[in-house]
């Protein structure tokens, strides 16, 4: 069964795809995946509209954008990126800035992204009016160039760019999503019509992803090596320390955890809550006219379907 | 079989009310197989008249007809030899000559045979596969004439065909054209600025005048030429030294000079 | 002229009608793929009322016009003299051409990383990127203008004993000016088409910024508004250049015949 | 304007080029400009050679160039296939001219990369989207030059063809097309340049293969040498495309006795 | 004051060993205030010779000198009238004529006065502020001659100045040039293809031959012209009807035809 899987290269949450391919798990469930990659969320979502892909992983902002514009479904979680979406600052100034956050008057970041969300949450937690801060919009790679050439003091970036700044510019975390109580999940998504027509393929896809996550947790050393390879394949040279940080800072979720986080037995689920906050942020900055109702695009049925399908569940949990 | 008639032909450029009247009341008849030269000051409408016969343009009044049929569009029965040769630079001599024959849908062997014949006649055989730019001006004009002749047209229209050639080449071409025209007569309308050329080549010379363009006078050459046996001389300068020639030339010159004088005054 | 206007007008009207039919009436094209006239109007209302991407439409337009004009002027002031010099002096051409040949095919966009490293995020970097795009046509056309200058005119000037400065001012420059103006048109167009790229360099406002933001937001209506604004600005500036050209080249029969 | 002999101009060219490299090397080696901002020419060449057989950002330099070339060939081919015939037809049929011209004028100032979002929405970002963006860059010169070439075909040649009894359709193929060929090739050169530029734009923004993408990744790694190696790759391919087209142009002009 | 000498002049194009020998052993002396016409087949090197005198080019062997001084560079003492007029299209008639005077740093009032005089002499006063493209070919050539004459040069160099004009305009210009040359004699080197023109205008006619280019024969006209009082006739066709004229013309024609014949053989 053919399925096209999309992701952004050199991101931690895409490692499970790589692992599954190396281990030959796709074939075991009868999927023949082909992969397409995108440098950023917006073109990835646009390409879904052109039917370039069926399922994949992406940031929460693009997931909501896709939901709002084209009915993209969120079917699961990749990881929690809250610690790796951060405002970074020169390491030796961190304390001073934390003491007086009013110094943050200009921020280089990729606007309308998860790090934009994080940054605003940080400002909010400091009690700084976002209106008093200049948001300079740059792609992530350009933020690094700008910082390195001394053209910006505060930068909003996500991993692995956080490590690049730590290592190359002597920067450190000033404020991450966790510090500001802004949970930034990564989303597993599916095109609405594909999911409706091929629910079983979607579930097999989830099963493979979850099995990889399980394996990564069980084999951290081997996984770390694979991560380094996988990143360099995508053009990112990450240090051992950076790789270790990825594992340490980015919690992933097993099948049972995901089912739990997405369960709506007692009102809105945890995921509903996280995503809705992000959607409200997007509404507030004018990206989308109104926040979509979580129930309309966060679809836990596939995750539940995996759990309820004994064969798939066994596949996920087998060693 | 090739008679050209201009009946009260007029041509107004621009809009019909305030336009510029380039030709008015032009009457001219060129008999079958007659060689008619047309001379006149620049801008008197010679080219315009020729374009009517070729079918590139139409008079705004009066009619232009060939063999009694009003001219409607261009066609290979009225071949044109242009001053600037107008050869396709991307085609060889042979291909240039062949185009008209292909349009006529002649079978390949017949095309080949007719091309060989005309190449030989025009002294071009050695250059059949050359491109125009590899030829001198005179040879290019010979190709252009060959392209017209090979169609075996009723009517040949030539607009200052030798105007772009240097003086020495020009006389060689004139002599060749005379030979061709005497051996293989066609109805020819031949525009030129050079009075000597007109007198040397033509059966009759039409003198045009300006503002508005019209035919002012027609001078018969043929009678005198035949009487004085010009054609017995092979070289043009021998003919040009004849008193009968000088006399005709000066007659036409004077007529043209009158025009010019009026203009400057 | 009138026929042309009529057919042109009819074409535009037909295109607009087809747009409306395809997006709004028959829904043949889903609004996610291409905005309907109503979406576009809404986007227009938003950017003129509440603003979008840090500013109102007018702010963006003014900013972009300023940036383009500046980049264009810098490109012209450097490109035209260089082209004239290369056209006139074979030595200069031989000296400069190899470097020019190697740098020329590198797209302006590819300079962005270096532009940021070298000049930071300010206007200088943006202008550098525009300059890379607009410089080339100015050079090439000035060069061609000199090379195509009628040789007998140069000889006539020499025979009249014309000193160098007079020669450059009264023969070389006017002689090459039809080609130079062609180059200016191309440079202007290149400046506008590079604006989007230039404004990737941390722009706060500007039409390129609007397009970039609308792209990130997947906001088709706003993308179209941005495109239309760019087109109108480019068109107006070209028209102004055309007027300057007609004034400067009043002696030229070809320019007069064109209209 | 004295005529320089060929060796002389070659020498001057070498001098100019060496001066360029020399200043560059001096700036970076002397430490005036940090090597992070401007690596030495040698470091860039080293990186270039290294990338030829080492994978970076999903492939070797050659893989990236090849991916870019394929996209370019698609977009450029389409632009030529549509632009040239349309331009010729516009040059012959006035109605078509009057219809197409205003539409065309309306989109001329839009940057090819401004089409990125629509291209992604309509054709995705794999092959179709980039092809459309390249097409947007490459199409206008193809159309305009074919159109002008046909429009400025020597009217006497058209008249000559008509007096030889050539039908309309054949006038287009036998007179307009060959007349326009020099102009078309000049157009192709411009068009290839613009197409190649748009390609890089497309790859910088939407693609995840190709030389432009490789440069973005290099930038993200603070590897200025990679960025500049990418620029050199782009420059070389662009130069090769232009040289090939110029040779074709010269060959055709020479055949017609027009010196290039 | 204006004597031109060619001493054993040669010119090789291309590289010095395998090059093409365009001129070889050209010897010619044009006396002060003499009007020398140069005729010869196309490509024989007429233009090349003239360009040496103008200073646009240099011989590869031999010397070209004016008043005993070897020519080194172009200058306003040797004014050139080009076949294609070579007027600056962006300057008015007056500005075109003025450029040379400005280069000479003449004060403005003197410039103005000299321009008025030459405009009047050349019948151009009404067109002083017109641009070249607004004038007919003949008028443009008159401006070009005015631009040369106004410098009051020792030497006038004319390369087929009337070649681009139509036949009627051409004779008018010829008559004007004769008047100008007789009234205001200068050393003139005048290249033409038209033998009649050469005979009508010149004191002597140099006939050149090809391969390699050289001066083959020099025909003296002045002696006969003065003896037969050609200048008493005002119109060119009256002169051309004179037997002495026809005789000289035919003599030169024959000499050129020999060349042509050799070439075709
Ligand atoms: N398309 C046109 N529009 C307007 N006027 C025209 C056009 N074609 C020709 N004329 C005018 O018509 C008159 C006659 O032109 P035509 O070319 O027939 O003259 P001609 O006798 O061939 O001149 P020449 O000897 O210079 O070739 C001229 O005054 C010319 O300006
Ligand atoms: N720059 C050049 N390089 C090579 N050959 C040249 C050059 N200029 C002229 N020639 C050759 O030198 C010869 C003489 O040329 P020139 O122009 O002086 O002849 P011409 O007598 O003026 O001819 P025409 O009557 O056609 O004007 C010709 O064979 C020409 O091909
Ligand atoms: O593009 N983002 O993954 O937010
Ligand atoms: Mg005519
Ligand atoms: Mg000559």
JSON list of N, CA and C and ligand atoms in Angstrom, two decimals, chain E residues 42-43 45-48 83 159-160 191 193, ligand 5:
[
{"chain": "E", "resi": 42, "resn": "UNK", "atom": "N", "xyz": [35.03, 48.25, -56.96]},
{"chain": "E", "resi": 42, "resn": "UNK", "atom": "CA", "xyz": [34.76, 48.07, -55.54]},
{"chain": "E", "resi": 42, "resn": "UNK", "atom": "C", "xyz": [35.86, 47.23, -54.90]},
{"chain": "E", "resi": 43, "resn": "UNK", "atom": "N", "xyz": [36.34, 47.66, -53.74]},
{"chain": "E", "resi": 43, "resn": "UNK", "atom": "CA", "xyz": [37.35, 46.89, -53.03]},
{"chain": "E", "resi": 43, "resn": "UNK", "atom": "C", "xyz": [38.77, 47.17, -53.46]},
{"chain": "E", "resi": 45, "resn": "UNK", "atom": "N", "xyz": [40.47, 49.73, -52.76]},
{"chain": "E", "resi": 45, "resn": "UNK", "atom": "CA", "xyz": [41.21, 50.42, -51.70]},
{"chain": "E", "resi": 45, "resn": "UNK", "atom": "C", "xyz": [41.05, 51.93, -51.68]},
{"chain": "E", "resi": 46, "resn": "UNK", "atom": "N", "xyz": [40.03, 52.45, -52.34]},
{"chain": "E", "resi": 46, "resn": "UNK", "atom": "CA", "xyz": [39.82, 53.89, -52.36]},
{"chain": "E", "resi": 46, "resn": "UNK", "atom": "C", "xyz": [39.59, 54.43, -50.96]},
{"chain": "E", "resi": 47, "resn": "UNK", "atom": "N", "xyz": [38.65, 53.81, -50.28]},
{"chain": "E", "resi": 47, "resn": "UNK", "atom": "CA", "xyz": [38.33, 54.27, -48.93]},
{"chain": "E", "resi": 47, "resn": "UNK", "atom": "C", "xyz": [39.56, 54.18, -48.03]},
{"chain": "E", "resi": 48, "resn": "UNK", "atom": "N", "xyz": [40.28, 53.10, -48.16]},
{"chain": "E", "resi": 48, "resn": "UNK", "atom": "CA", "xyz": [41.48, 52.93, -47.34]},
{"chain": "E", "resi": 48, "resn": "UNK", "atom": "C", "xyz": [42.44, 54.10, -47.54]},
{"chain": "E", "resi": 83, "resn": "UNK", "atom": "N", "xyz": [29.87, 59.26, -46.76]},
{"chain": "E", "resi": 83, "resn": "UNK", "atom": "CA", "xyz": [28.76, 58.85, -47.63]},
{"chain": "E", "resi": 83, "resn": "UNK", "atom": "C", "xyz": [27.44, 58.84, -46.87]},
{"chain": "E", "resi": 159, "resn": "UNK", "atom": "N", "xyz": [34.11, 60.72, -49.41]},
{"chain": "E", "resi": 159, "resn": "UNK", "atom": "CA", "xyz": [34.02, 59.32, -49.81]},
{"chain": "E", "resi": 159, "resn": "UNK", "atom": "C", "xyz": [32.63, 59.03, -50.34]},
{"chain": "E", "resi": 160, "resn": "UNK", "atom": "N", "xyz": [32.50, 59.03, -51.66]},
{"chain": "E", "resi": 160, "resn": "UNK", "atom": "CA", "xyz": [31.19, 58.82, -52.28]},
{"chain": "E", "resi": 160, "resn": "UNK", "atom": "C", "xyz": [30.10, 59.66, -51.61]},
{"chain": "E", "resi": 191, "resn": "UNK", "atom": "N", "xyz": [36.07, 60.55, -53.77]},
{"chain": "E", "resi": 191, "resn": "UNK", "atom": "CA", "xyz": [35.91, 59.17, -54.25]},
{"chain": "E", "resi": 191, "resn": "UNK", "atom": "C", "xyz": [34.52, 58.99, -54.84]},
{"chain": "E", "resi": 193, "resn": "UNK", "atom": "N", "xyz": [31.99, 56.29, -57.64]},
{"chain": "E", "resi": 193, "resn": "UNK", "atom": "CA", "xyz": [31.85, 55.20, -58.61]},
{"chain": "E", "resi": 193, "resn": "UNK", "atom": "C", "xyz": [31.37, 55.72, -59.94]},
{"chain": "F", "resi": 5, "resn": "LIG", "atom": "MG1", "xyz": [34.80, 52.62, -50.12]}
]
